[in-house]
């Protein structure tokens, strides 16, 4: 079984946390961890962010940011004197170690600065990575036939007891075969326990709910201490709606800032695709797109939220109707509930809310970090606010048995084949090249060139070294295909044994 390499922390190639465009890449080696900025400064960053945000003179709906932040802490059940809130979040899916390590980071940083850690499970995004895999095995986590056919994961049903039975049996066999750790069977059993515990709950049980509970129980057994909540629950907070109303009321200026920040990001990154890293907000006269989804909670329909700003108050565009928005959060919440609608988050609106209102340090993965460099520019331009510093974390753990297998290097073999193809003529090649170089007639040069390559192909057809290379290349390609699952860094972290997960956690904690 492979083991974590000693001292396998690495840092981003970005110079510091204020770089215009930081350059992050997922760690390539087994057991390697990426934390940015310098992990030793993160507790100080959380404390500094908290002080600056609580004292900020930025206002939303006429109230200082600090007041909204206190409201949000109350919504989360936190006292006014709580230490820094260190937060991360991710879509509700089968998390791989590169995502899971963010939970290790928020735990360690909160521990170091006497704060609290919080994980937001994003059940408002479309479903992905809900297929359980290990070498030689692939099975959907839930037998809900809509598994990949809904607009957001919160609409998915948890697995039925019969499906859980099958998953448990498969995990038990894989454990006997040495392909998964005991954590997996326990995690699946927790799915069942949660379904039983919550069978009388008035709220419908969802796949994200049972997954988040099972993840939390597994992490708790590993020594991680954090609280968790679903993103859909945050959308029910008055503070969430306060930000929505602020952006709707200032839709034109916000769209200008949003689109300008994207244009600058594309310029700096050399991106020509107008849909990357995300599309601009659409502005069509008085109709302006907001960075939210308009979710129909009854039908599961989803569209990009838009407001009409042509009157005294912004009006939400709902189909062919225009619904005037209230001035205060609570009436806005009541309006949305009455209509059966939700203004659900898209990437930047969610992290804007979490970084400004709910946390003192937000820990992103690499993709989220790239997005939030755009958000930083928006915050500076739209609010005149120096953004709170965020962090980025990632890691790589291959399948536990990957260390027992020699990884194929097809590139190395291809380079060897390239040399063989071009050296098969030996010293004759220089004679041919000299003859071609001395010929001034274009047609004759082409004839000589083609003749040289015809001869090269004839020699390759009978060359024993090249034939041996072809056999090696075919064998290596087959081995790479067979071993691909062992070197897949996106396998569910619950497959890993305690020793390897604890190794990542200890790297983070000891720093």
GROMACS .gro file of C-alpha atoms in nm:
model
  511
    1UNK     CA    1   0.000   0.000   0.000
    2UNK     CA    2   0.134   0.344  -0.089
    3UNK     CA    3   0.213   0.589   0.187
    4UNK     CA    4   0.216   0.964   0.212
    5UNK     CA    5   0.548   1.118   0.127
    6UNK     CA    6   0.711   1.308   0.411
    7UNK     CA    7   0.693   1.684   0.382
    8UNK     CA    8   0.457   1.667   0.088
    9UNK     CA    9   0.309   2.015   0.128
   10UNK     CA   10   0.345   2.244  -0.170
   11UNK     CA   11   0.256   2.606  -0.231
   12UNK     CA   12   0.102   2.781  -0.528
   13UNK     CA   13   0.336   2.939  -0.779
   14UNK     CA   14   0.156   3.268  -0.717
   15UNK     CA   15   0.378   3.514  -0.537
   16UNK     CA   16   0.125   3.616  -0.270
   17UNK     CA   17  -0.244   3.638  -0.190
   18UNK     CA   18  -0.286   3.969  -0.370
   19UNK     CA   19  -0.158   3.853  -0.708
   20UNK     CA   20  -0.383   3.972  -0.990
   21UNK     CA   21  -0.420   3.622  -1.128
   22UNK     CA   22  -0.280   3.353  -0.903
   23UNK     CA   23  -0.165   3.034  -1.071
   24UNK     CA   24  -0.285   2.717  -0.899
   25UNK     CA   25  -0.262   2.360  -1.017
   26UNK     CA   26  -0.383   2.038  -0.859
   27UNK     CA   27  -0.101   1.845  -0.689
   28UNK     CA   28   0.025   1.564  -0.907
   29UNK     CA   29   0.192   1.335  -0.653
   30UNK     CA   30   0.013   1.098  -0.419
   31UNK     CA   31  -0.017   1.252  -0.073
   32UNK     CA   32   0.067   1.605  -0.185
   33UNK     CA   33  -0.127   1.903  -0.049
   34UNK     CA   34  -0.168   2.256  -0.186
   35UNK     CA   35  -0.257   2.541   0.047
   36UNK     CA   36  -0.256   2.908  -0.059
   37UNK     CA   37  -0.161   3.160   0.073
   38UNK     CA   38   0.112   3.038   0.308
   39UNK     CA   39  -0.068   2.803   0.544
   40UNK     CA   40   0.108   2.945   0.850
   41UNK     CA   41  -0.062   3.282   0.797
   42UNK     CA   42  -0.419   3.157   0.764
   43UNK     CA   43  -0.523   3.205   1.130
   44UNK     CA   44  -0.397   3.565   1.112
   45UNK     CA   45  -0.580   3.614   0.781
   46UNK     CA   46  -0.907   3.498   0.942
   47UNK     CA   47  -0.862   3.736   1.235
   48UNK     CA   48  -0.774   4.029   1.008
   49UNK     CA   49  -1.068   3.961   0.774
   50UNK     CA   50  -1.306   3.950   1.072
   51UNK     CA   51  -1.184   4.281   1.208
   52UNK     CA   52  -1.205   4.456   0.871
   53UNK     CA   53  -1.547   4.317   0.774
   54UNK     CA   54  -1.710   4.385   1.110
   55UNK     CA   55  -1.588   4.746   1.099
   56UNK     CA   56  -1.655   4.804   0.726
   57UNK     CA   57  -1.855   5.112   0.628
   58UNK     CA   58  -2.004   4.929   0.327
   59UNK     CA   59  -2.383   4.931   0.347
   60UNK     CA   60  -2.658   4.707   0.213
   61UNK     CA   61  -3.017   4.835   0.216
   62UNK     CA   62  -2.902   5.124   0.434
   63UNK     CA   63  -2.749   4.903   0.705
   64UNK     CA   64  -2.376   4.854   0.772
   65UNK     CA   65  -2.220   4.526   0.669
   66UNK     CA   66  -2.133   4.451   1.033
   67UNK     CA   67  -2.502   4.448   1.130
   68UNK     CA   68  -2.588   4.204   0.853
   69UNK     CA   69  -2.299   3.984   0.966
   70UNK     CA   70  -2.433   3.977   1.323
   71UNK     CA   71  -2.776   3.881   1.188
   72UNK     CA   72  -2.622   3.594   0.994
   73UNK     CA   73  -2.436   3.464   1.296
   74UNK     CA   74  -2.763   3.459   1.487
   75UNK     CA   75  -2.925   3.268   1.201
   76UNK     CA   76  -2.643   3.011   1.225
   77UNK     CA   77  -2.689   2.988   1.601
   78UNK     CA   78  -2.358   3.157   1.685
   79UNK     CA   79  -2.306   3.405   1.968
   80UNK     CA   80  -2.190   3.762   1.909
   81UNK     CA   81  -1.853   3.693   2.071
   82UNK     CA   82  -1.773   3.387   1.860
   83UNK     CA   83  -1.423   3.373   1.713
   84UNK     CA   84  -1.352   3.374   1.340
   85UNK     CA   85  -1.585   3.163   1.127
   86UNK     CA   86  -1.371   2.958   0.890
   87UNK     CA   87  -1.587   2.823   0.611
   88UNK     CA   88  -1.579   2.612   0.299
   89UNK     CA   89  -1.841   2.464   0.072
   90UNK     CA   90  -1.889   2.227  -0.216
   91UNK     CA   91  -2.156   2.071  -0.432
   92UNK     CA   92  -2.337   1.772  -0.281
   93UNK     CA   93  -2.148   1.491  -0.450
   94UNK     CA   94  -1.907   1.207  -0.370
   95UNK     CA   95  -1.618   1.422  -0.252
   96UNK     CA   96  -1.267   1.322  -0.354
   97UNK     CA   97  -0.965   1.387  -0.127
   98UNK     CA   98  -0.878   1.708  -0.313
   99UNK     CA   99  -1.214   1.848  -0.201
  100UNK     CA  100  -1.221   1.678   0.139
  101UNK     CA  101  -0.891   1.840   0.240
  102UNK     CA  102  -1.078   2.174   0.260
  103UNK     CA  103  -1.260   2.033   0.562
  104UNK     CA  104  -0.923   1.951   0.717
  105UNK     CA  105  -0.806   2.308   0.653
  106UNK     CA  106  -1.113   2.479   0.805
  107UNK     CA  107  -1.086   2.252   1.110
  108UNK     CA  108  -0.715   2.326   1.159
  109UNK     CA  109  -0.744   2.702   1.105
  110UNK     CA  110  -1.045   2.735   1.335
  111UNK     CA  111  -0.859   2.534   1.596
  112UNK     CA  112  -0.555   2.762   1.564
  113UNK     CA  113  -0.746   3.091   1.592
  114UNK     CA  114  -1.006   2.972   1.846
  115UNK     CA  115  -1.285   3.007   1.593
  116UNK     CA  116  -1.548   2.777   1.447
  117UNK     CA  117  -1.546   2.580   1.123
  118UNK     CA  118  -1.844   2.549   0.891
  119UNK     CA  119  -1.911   2.349   0.575
  120UNK     CA  120  -2.186   2.456   0.332
  121UNK     CA  121  -2.321   2.162   0.133
  122UNK     CA  122  -2.444   2.312  -0.193
  123UNK     CA  123  -2.767   2.131  -0.276
  124UNK     CA  124  -2.872   2.409  -0.518
  125UNK     CA  125  -2.632   2.308  -0.798
  126UNK     CA  126  -2.695   2.056  -1.072
  127UNK     CA  127  -2.602   1.693  -0.991
  128UNK     CA  128  -2.263   1.550  -1.081
  129UNK     CA  129  -2.019   1.293  -0.938
  130UNK     CA  130  -2.293   1.079  -0.784
  131UNK     CA  131  -2.156   0.748  -0.912
  132UNK     CA  132  -1.963   0.538  -0.663
  133UNK     CA  133  -1.647   0.395  -0.819
  134UNK     CA  134  -1.344   0.187  -0.736
  135UNK     CA  135  -1.128  -0.035  -0.958
  136UNK     CA  136  -1.360  -0.265  -1.150
  137UNK     CA  137  -1.679  -0.117  -1.006
  138UNK     CA  138  -1.926   0.159  -1.087
  139UNK     CA  139  -2.273   0.211  -0.937
  140UNK     CA  140  -2.505   0.510  -0.898
  141UNK     CA  141  -2.537   0.628  -0.540
  142UNK     CA  142  -2.916   0.651  -0.558
  143UNK     CA  143  -3.171   0.456  -0.757
  144UNK     CA  144  -3.374   0.774  -0.813
  145UNK     CA  145  -3.426   0.751  -1.193
  146UNK     CA  146  -3.379   1.129  -1.219
  147UNK     CA  147  -3.025   1.112  -1.074
  148UNK     CA  148  -2.866   1.327  -1.344
  149UNK     CA  149  -3.188   1.476  -1.478
  150UNK     CA  150  -3.285   1.749  -1.231
  151UNK     CA  151  -3.186   2.115  -1.215
  152UNK     CA  152  -3.053   2.093  -0.859
  153UNK     CA  153  -2.955   1.803  -0.632
  154UNK     CA  154  -3.199   1.904  -0.359
  155UNK     CA  155  -3.476   1.752  -0.574
  156UNK     CA  156  -3.318   1.406  -0.568
  157UNK     CA  157  -3.448   1.126  -0.347
  158UNK     CA  158  -3.211   0.927  -0.126
  159UNK     CA  159  -3.142   0.564  -0.213
  160UNK     CA  160  -3.413   0.315  -0.129
  161UNK     CA  161  -3.340   0.051   0.139
  162UNK     CA  162  -3.302  -0.211  -0.135
  163UNK     CA  163  -3.041   0.000  -0.312
  164UNK     CA  164  -2.856   0.057   0.014
  165UNK     CA  165  -2.857  -0.321   0.068
  166UNK     CA  166  -2.688  -0.366  -0.270
  167UNK     CA  167  -2.431  -0.092  -0.204
  168UNK     CA  168  -2.349  -0.245   0.135
  169UNK     CA  169  -2.303  -0.591  -0.014
  170UNK     CA  170  -2.078  -0.453  -0.288
  171UNK     CA  171  -1.872  -0.252  -0.037
  172UNK     CA  172  -1.833  -0.555   0.192
  173UNK     CA  173  -1.703  -0.766  -0.097
  174UNK     CA  174  -1.468  -0.488  -0.209
  175UNK     CA  175  -1.336  -0.460   0.146
  176UNK     CA  176  -1.265  -0.836   0.152
  177UNK     CA  177  -1.084  -0.793  -0.181
  178UNK     CA  178  -0.872  -0.513  -0.037
  179UNK     CA  179  -1.013  -0.249  -0.272
  180UNK     CA  180  -1.182  -0.019  -0.018
  181UNK     CA  181  -1.143   0.065   0.350
  182UNK     CA  182  -1.397  -0.014   0.625
  183UNK     CA  183  -1.498   0.354   0.614
  184UNK     CA  184  -1.703   0.294   0.300
  185UNK     CA  185  -1.932   0.030   0.449
  186UNK     CA  186  -1.979   0.245   0.760
  187UNK     CA  187  -2.059   0.549   0.543
  188UNK     CA  188  -2.323   0.352   0.352
  189UNK     CA  189  -2.466   0.224   0.682
  190UNK     CA  190  -2.495   0.586   0.794
  191UNK     CA  191  -2.716   0.656   0.492
  192UNK     CA  192  -2.955   0.392   0.624
  193UNK     CA  193  -2.934   0.514   0.986
  194UNK     CA  194  -3.018   0.868   0.882
  195UNK     CA  195  -3.317   0.753   0.679
  196UNK     CA  196  -3.447   0.562   0.982
  197UNK     CA  197  -3.378   0.846   1.227
  198UNK     CA  198  -3.552   1.101   1.006
  199UNK     CA  199  -3.845   0.889   0.885
  200UNK     CA  200  -4.092   1.098   1.089
  201UNK     CA  201  -3.943   1.433   0.986
  202UNK     CA  202  -4.196   1.677   0.837
  203UNK     CA  203  -3.936   1.784   0.582
  204UNK     CA  204  -3.883   1.559   0.279
  205UNK     CA  205  -3.561   1.357   0.287
  206UNK     CA  206  -3.323   1.433   0.004
  207UNK     CA  207  -3.007   1.274  -0.129
  208UNK     CA  208  -2.793   1.578  -0.029
  209UNK     CA  209  -2.931   1.557   0.324
  210UNK     CA  210  -2.834   1.194   0.380
  211UNK     CA  211  -2.496   1.236   0.206
  212UNK     CA  212  -2.406   1.543   0.411
  213UNK     CA  213  -2.497   1.363   0.733
  214UNK     CA  214  -2.286   1.058   0.640
  215UNK     CA  215  -1.988   1.277   0.545
  216UNK     CA  216  -2.015   1.466   0.872
  217UNK     CA  217  -2.021   1.146   1.078
  218UNK     CA  218  -1.719   1.007   0.894
  219UNK     CA  219  -1.523   1.330   0.938
  220UNK     CA  220  -1.617   1.345   1.306
  221UNK     CA  221  -1.472   0.995   1.352
  222UNK     CA  222  -1.149   1.122   1.192
  223UNK     CA  223  -1.124   1.406   1.443
  224UNK     CA  224  -1.258   1.691   1.231
  225UNK     CA  225  -1.479   1.938   1.411
  226UNK     CA  226  -1.707   2.156   1.203
  227UNK     CA  227  -2.075   2.234   1.162
  228UNK     CA  228  -2.261   2.190   0.837
  229UNK     CA  229  -2.564   2.333   0.664
  230UNK     CA  230  -2.732   2.303   0.326
  231UNK     CA  231  -2.713   2.601   0.091
  232UNK     CA  232  -3.089   2.582   0.039
  233UNK     CA  233  -3.134   2.662   0.407
  234UNK     CA  234  -2.920   2.975   0.377
  235UNK     CA  235  -3.151   3.095   0.099
  236UNK     CA  236  -3.422   3.115   0.367
  237UNK     CA  237  -3.226   3.366   0.575
  238UNK     CA  238  -3.318   3.737   0.578
  239UNK     CA  239  -2.950   3.818   0.523
  240UNK     CA  240  -2.947   3.620   0.198
  241UNK     CA  241  -3.250   3.810   0.076
  242UNK     CA  242  -3.094   4.141   0.185
  243UNK     CA  243  -2.808   4.081  -0.057
  244UNK     CA  244  -3.053   3.977  -0.330
  245UNK     CA  245  -3.248   4.301  -0.282
  246UNK     CA  246  -2.931   4.508  -0.282
  247UNK     CA  247  -2.819   4.360  -0.615
  248UNK     CA  248  -3.169   4.390  -0.765
  249UNK     CA  249  -3.197   4.754  -0.655
  250UNK     CA  250  -2.853   4.829  -0.801
  251UNK     CA  251  -2.881   4.589  -1.094
  252UNK     CA  252  -2.744   4.823  -1.363
  253UNK     CA  253  -2.432   4.932  -1.174
  254UNK     CA  254  -2.368   4.578  -1.048
  255UNK     CA  255  -2.393   4.435  -1.401
  256UNK     CA  256  -2.143   4.697  -1.518
  257UNK     CA  257  -1.898   4.597  -1.244
  258UNK     CA  258  -1.958   4.226  -1.302
  259UNK     CA  259  -1.906   4.241  -1.679
  260UNK     CA  260  -1.605   4.475  -1.652
  261UNK     CA  261  -1.439   4.236  -1.407
  262UNK     CA  262  -1.497   3.944  -1.644
  263UNK     CA  263  -1.355   4.140  -1.938
  264UNK     CA  264  -1.041   4.223  -1.741
  265UNK     CA  265  -1.004   3.863  -1.625
  266UNK     CA  266  -1.032   3.733  -1.981
  267UNK     CA  267  -0.772   3.987  -2.096
  268UNK     CA  268  -0.524   3.893  -1.823
  269UNK     CA  269  -0.579   3.521  -1.874
  270UNK     CA  270  -0.572   3.538  -2.255
  271UNK     CA  271  -0.927   3.399  -2.282
  272UNK     CA  272  -1.121   3.466  -2.603
  273UNK     CA  273  -1.432   3.258  -2.521
  274UNK     CA  274  -1.705   3.499  -2.397
  275UNK     CA  275  -1.856   3.221  -2.184
  276UNK     CA  276  -1.538   3.171  -1.980
  277UNK     CA  277  -1.485   3.178  -1.693
  278UNK     CA  278  -1.860   3.249  -1.699
  279UNK     CA  279  -2.096   3.447  -1.923
  280UNK     CA  280  -2.159   3.818  -1.877
  281UNK     CA  281  -2.480   3.931  -1.712
  282UNK     CA  282  -2.722   4.013  -1.991
  283UNK     CA  283  -2.842   4.373  -2.015
  284UNK     CA  284  -3.132   4.443  -2.252
  285UNK     CA  285  -3.263   4.794  -2.197
  286UNK     CA  286  -3.438   4.799  -1.860
  287UNK     CA  287  -3.421   4.420  -1.828
  288UNK     CA  288  -3.107   4.313  -1.643
  289UNK     CA  289  -2.990   3.967  -1.548
  290UNK     CA  290  -2.901   3.898  -1.183
  291UNK     CA  291  -2.636   3.644  -1.072
  292UNK     CA  292  -2.907   3.409  -0.941
  293UNK     CA  293  -3.124   3.123  -1.056
  294UNK     CA  294  -3.500   3.169  -1.043
  295UNK     CA  295  -3.613   2.830  -0.917
  296UNK     CA  296  -3.971   2.709  -0.933
  297UNK     CA  297  -3.980   2.490  -0.624
  298UNK     CA  298  -4.301   2.310  -0.730
  299UNK     CA  299  -4.204   2.210  -1.083
  300UNK     CA  300  -3.825   2.204  -1.058
  301UNK     CA  301  -3.794   2.452  -1.341
  302UNK     CA  302  -3.501   2.691  -1.344
  303UNK     CA  303  -3.413   3.005  -1.538
  304UNK     CA  304  -3.170   3.292  -1.506
  305UNK     CA  305  -3.317   3.558  -1.277
  306UNK     CA  306  -3.393   3.895  -1.436
  307UNK     CA  307  -3.535   4.223  -1.312
  308UNK     CA  308  -3.705   4.512  -1.489
  309UNK     CA  309  -3.561   4.837  -1.352
  310UNK     CA  310  -3.781   5.071  -1.557
  311UNK     CA  311  -4.003   5.177  -1.264
  312UNK     CA  312  -3.957   5.318  -0.916
  313UNK     CA  313  -3.887   4.971  -0.776
  314UNK     CA  314  -3.720   4.674  -0.949
  315UNK     CA  315  -3.966   4.411  -1.067
  316UNK     CA  316  -3.880   4.043  -1.081
  317UNK     CA  317  -3.956   3.894  -1.422
  318UNK     CA  318  -4.156   3.572  -1.371
  319UNK     CA  319  -4.260   3.437  -1.707
  320UNK     CA  320  -4.474   3.707  -1.865
  321UNK     CA  321  -4.537   3.878  -1.530
  322UNK     CA  322  -4.352   4.157  -1.351
  323UNK     CA  323  -4.356   4.130  -0.970
  324UNK     CA  324  -4.253   4.442  -0.778
  325UNK     CA  325  -3.995   4.367  -0.512
  326UNK     CA  326  -4.041   4.489  -0.154
  327UNK     CA  327  -3.784   4.716   0.009
  328UNK     CA  328  -3.715   4.494   0.312
  329UNK     CA  329  -3.590   4.134   0.345
  330UNK     CA  330  -3.877   3.976   0.543
  331UNK     CA  331  -4.152   4.089   0.304
  332UNK     CA  332  -3.930   3.967   0.022
  333UNK     CA  333  -3.901   3.625   0.184
  334UNK     CA  334  -4.278   3.610   0.228
  335UNK     CA  335  -4.330   3.707  -0.136
  336UNK     CA  336  -4.099   3.433  -0.263
  337UNK     CA  337  -4.264   3.173  -0.042
  338UNK     CA  338  -4.609   3.274  -0.159
  339UNK     CA  339  -4.499   3.243  -0.522
  340UNK     CA  340  -4.320   2.912  -0.460
  341UNK     CA  341  -3.996   3.060  -0.592
  342UNK     CA  342  -3.636   3.075  -0.479
  343UNK     CA  343  -3.358   3.304  -0.590
  344UNK     CA  344  -3.090   3.040  -0.577
  345UNK     CA  345  -2.716   3.100  -0.596
  346UNK     CA  346  -2.488   3.084  -0.890
  347UNK     CA  347  -2.115   3.053  -0.818
  348UNK     CA  348  -2.020   3.415  -0.756
  349UNK     CA  349  -2.337   3.518  -0.574
  350UNK     CA  350  -2.294   3.230  -0.330
  351UNK     CA  351  -1.932   3.301  -0.245
  352UNK     CA  352  -2.001   3.675  -0.234
  353UNK     CA  353  -2.260   3.604   0.035
  354UNK     CA  354  -2.046   3.355   0.226
  355UNK     CA  355  -1.728   3.564   0.219
  356UNK     CA  356  -1.892   3.894   0.315
  357UNK     CA  357  -2.180   3.795   0.544
  358UNK     CA  358  -2.126   3.445   0.683
  359UNK     CA  359  -1.753   3.381   0.726
  360UNK     CA  360  -1.422   3.541   0.814
  361UNK     CA  361  -1.211   3.314   0.595
  362UNK     CA  362  -1.346   3.113   0.304
  363UNK     CA  363  -1.145   2.815   0.175
  364UNK     CA  364  -1.191   2.744  -0.195
  365UNK     CA  365  -1.083   2.466  -0.420
  366UNK     CA  366  -0.881   2.558  -0.728
  367UNK     CA  367  -1.182   2.623  -0.953
  368UNK     CA  368  -1.357   2.839  -0.695
  369UNK     CA  369  -1.037   3.033  -0.637
  370UNK     CA  370  -1.014   3.120  -1.005
  371UNK     CA  371  -1.376   3.238  -1.003
  372UNK     CA  372  -1.328   3.447  -0.693
  373UNK     CA  373  -1.045   3.646  -0.844
  374UNK     CA  374  -1.325   3.787  -1.061
  375UNK     CA  375  -1.536   3.847  -0.750
  376UNK     CA  376  -1.252   4.041  -0.586
  377UNK     CA  377  -1.254   4.286  -0.876
  378UNK     CA  378  -1.633   4.320  -0.854
  379UNK     CA  379  -1.621   4.396  -0.482
  380UNK     CA  380  -1.358   4.664  -0.532
  381UNK     CA  381  -1.547   4.830  -0.813
  382UNK     CA  382  -1.908   4.792  -0.698
  383UNK     CA  383  -1.866   4.838  -0.322
  384UNK     CA  384  -1.535   5.019  -0.296
  385UNK     CA  385  -1.445   4.739  -0.055
  386UNK     CA  386  -1.107   4.571  -0.026
  387UNK     CA  387  -1.212   4.205  -0.045
  388UNK     CA  388  -1.149   3.969   0.243
  389UNK     CA  389  -0.860   3.736   0.159
  390UNK     CA  390  -0.970   3.385   0.066
  391UNK     CA  391  -0.770   3.064   0.073
  392UNK     CA  392  -0.727   2.779  -0.174
  393UNK     CA  393  -0.665   2.416  -0.083
  394UNK     CA  394  -0.639   2.092  -0.274
  395UNK     CA  395  -0.473   1.753  -0.243
  396UNK     CA  396  -0.417   1.430  -0.428
  397UNK     CA  397  -0.469   1.078  -0.298
  398UNK     CA  398  -0.478   0.797  -0.547
  399UNK     CA  399  -0.636   0.461  -0.473
  400UNK     CA  400  -0.458   0.304  -0.172
  401UNK     CA  401  -0.319   0.026  -0.392
  402UNK     CA  402  -0.176   0.265  -0.650
  403UNK     CA  403   0.161   0.252  -0.473
  404UNK     CA  404   0.192  -0.118  -0.553
  405UNK     CA  405   0.164  -0.050  -0.926
  406UNK     CA  406   0.425   0.101  -1.152
  407UNK     CA  407   0.264   0.387  -1.337
  408UNK     CA  408   0.294   0.371  -1.714
  409UNK     CA  409   0.470   0.659  -1.887
  410UNK     CA  410   0.325   0.662  -2.239
  411UNK     CA  411   0.499   0.990  -2.312
  412UNK     CA  412   0.836   0.829  -2.241
  413UNK     CA  413   0.753   0.543  -2.476
  414UNK     CA  414   0.633   0.783  -2.744
  415UNK     CA  415   0.962   0.972  -2.728
  416UNK     CA  416   1.148   0.644  -2.767
  417UNK     CA  417   0.931   0.554  -3.068
  418UNK     CA  418   0.994   0.898  -3.221
  419UNK     CA  419   1.369   0.842  -3.199
  420UNK     CA  420   1.342   0.496  -3.352
  421UNK     CA  421   1.135   0.624  -3.644
  422UNK     CA  422   1.381   0.898  -3.724
  423UNK     CA  423   1.701   0.703  -3.658
  424UNK     CA  424   1.614   0.390  -3.853
  425UNK     CA  425   1.814   0.511  -4.160
  426UNK     CA  426   2.124   0.566  -3.950
  427UNK     CA  427   2.402   0.755  -4.130
  428UNK     CA  428   2.213   0.726  -4.459
  429UNK     CA  429   1.974   0.995  -4.339
  430UNK     CA  430   2.247   1.260  -4.352
  431UNK     CA  431   2.334   1.157  -4.708
  432UNK     CA  432   1.972   1.197  -4.810
  433UNK     CA  433   1.941   1.532  -4.635
  434UNK     CA  434   2.259   1.661  -4.801
  435UNK     CA  435   2.128   1.556  -5.140
  436UNK     CA  436   1.792   1.724  -5.076
  437UNK     CA  437   1.964   2.041  -4.955
  438UNK     CA  438   2.183   2.062  -5.264
  439UNK     CA  439   1.886   2.029  -5.504
  440UNK     CA  440   1.737   2.357  -5.630
  441UNK     CA  441   1.453   2.212  -5.834
  442UNK     CA  442   1.139   2.200  -5.619
  443UNK     CA  443   0.986   1.895  -5.784
  444UNK     CA  444   1.309   1.703  -5.753
  445UNK     CA  445   1.341   1.802  -5.386
  446UNK     CA  446   0.990   1.667  -5.322
  447UNK     CA  447   1.074   1.344  -5.509
  448UNK     CA  448   1.389   1.293  -5.301
  449UNK     CA  449   1.204   1.374  -4.978
  450UNK     CA  450   0.927   1.122  -5.054
  451UNK     CA  451   1.182   0.859  -5.156
  452UNK     CA  452   1.368   0.903  -4.825
  453UNK     CA  453   1.049   0.853  -4.626
  454UNK     CA  454   0.943   0.554  -4.838
  455UNK     CA  455   1.277   0.394  -4.756
  456UNK     CA  456   1.232   0.482  -4.386
  457UNK     CA  457   0.891   0.310  -4.378
  458UNK     CA  458   1.035   0.001  -4.549
  459UNK     CA  459   1.314  -0.023  -4.291
  460UNK     CA  460   1.068   0.024  -4.002
  461UNK     CA  461   0.855  -0.263  -4.132
  462UNK     CA  462   1.145  -0.505  -4.080
  463UNK     CA  463   1.324  -0.339  -3.787
  464UNK     CA  464   1.326  -0.565  -3.481
  465UNK     CA  465   1.376  -0.275  -3.238
  466UNK     CA  466   1.073  -0.093  -3.377
  467UNK     CA  467   0.861  -0.409  -3.366
  468UNK     CA  468   0.960  -0.457  -3.001
  469UNK     CA  469   0.870  -0.094  -2.929
  470UNK     CA  470   0.525  -0.142  -3.086
  471UNK     CA  471   0.464  -0.442  -2.861
  472UNK     CA  472   0.581  -0.245  -2.556
  473UNK     CA  473   0.359   0.049  -2.653
  474UNK     CA  474   0.048  -0.167  -2.700
  475UNK     CA  475   0.110  -0.347  -2.372
  476UNK     CA  476   0.166  -0.019  -2.186
  477UNK     CA  477  -0.151   0.133  -2.329
  478UNK     CA  478  -0.350  -0.168  -2.213
  479UNK     CA  479  -0.192  -0.151  -1.867
  480UNK     CA  480  -0.268   0.218  -1.840
  481UNK     CA  481  -0.632   0.151  -1.925
  482UNK     CA  482  -0.651  -0.132  -1.669
  483UNK     CA  483  -0.482   0.075  -1.398
  484UNK     CA  484  -0.660   0.405  -1.468
  485UNK     CA  485  -0.893   0.368  -1.171
  486UNK     CA  486  -0.599   0.326  -0.932
  487UNK     CA  487  -0.457   0.663  -1.039
  488UNK     CA  488  -0.789   0.848  -1.046
  489UNK     CA  489  -0.759   1.136  -0.795
  490UNK     CA  490  -1.138   1.183  -0.798
  491UNK     CA  491  -1.234   0.861  -0.621
  492UNK     CA  492  -1.458   0.910  -0.315
  493UNK     CA  493  -1.250   0.989  -0.007
  494UNK     CA  494  -1.444   0.730   0.197
  495UNK     CA  495  -1.253   0.456   0.012
  496UNK     CA  496  -0.932   0.565   0.184
  497UNK     CA  497  -0.808   0.408   0.509
  498UNK     CA  498  -0.778   0.615   0.825
  499UNK     CA  499  -0.398   0.627   0.802
  500UNK     CA  500  -0.398   0.809   0.469
  501UNK     CA  501  -0.675   1.057   0.555
  502UNK     CA  502  -0.513   1.120   0.892
  503UNK     CA  503  -0.185   1.179   0.710
  504UNK     CA  504  -0.337   1.466   0.513
  505UNK     CA  505  -0.504   1.603   0.824
  506UNK     CA  506  -0.179   1.593   1.021
  507UNK     CA  507   0.004   1.782   0.748
  508UNK     CA  508  -0.253   2.057   0.767
  509UNK     CA  509  -0.279   2.059   1.147
  510UNK     CA  510   0.095   2.054   1.214
  511UNK     CA  511   0.141   2.361   0.994
   0.00000   0.00000   0.00000
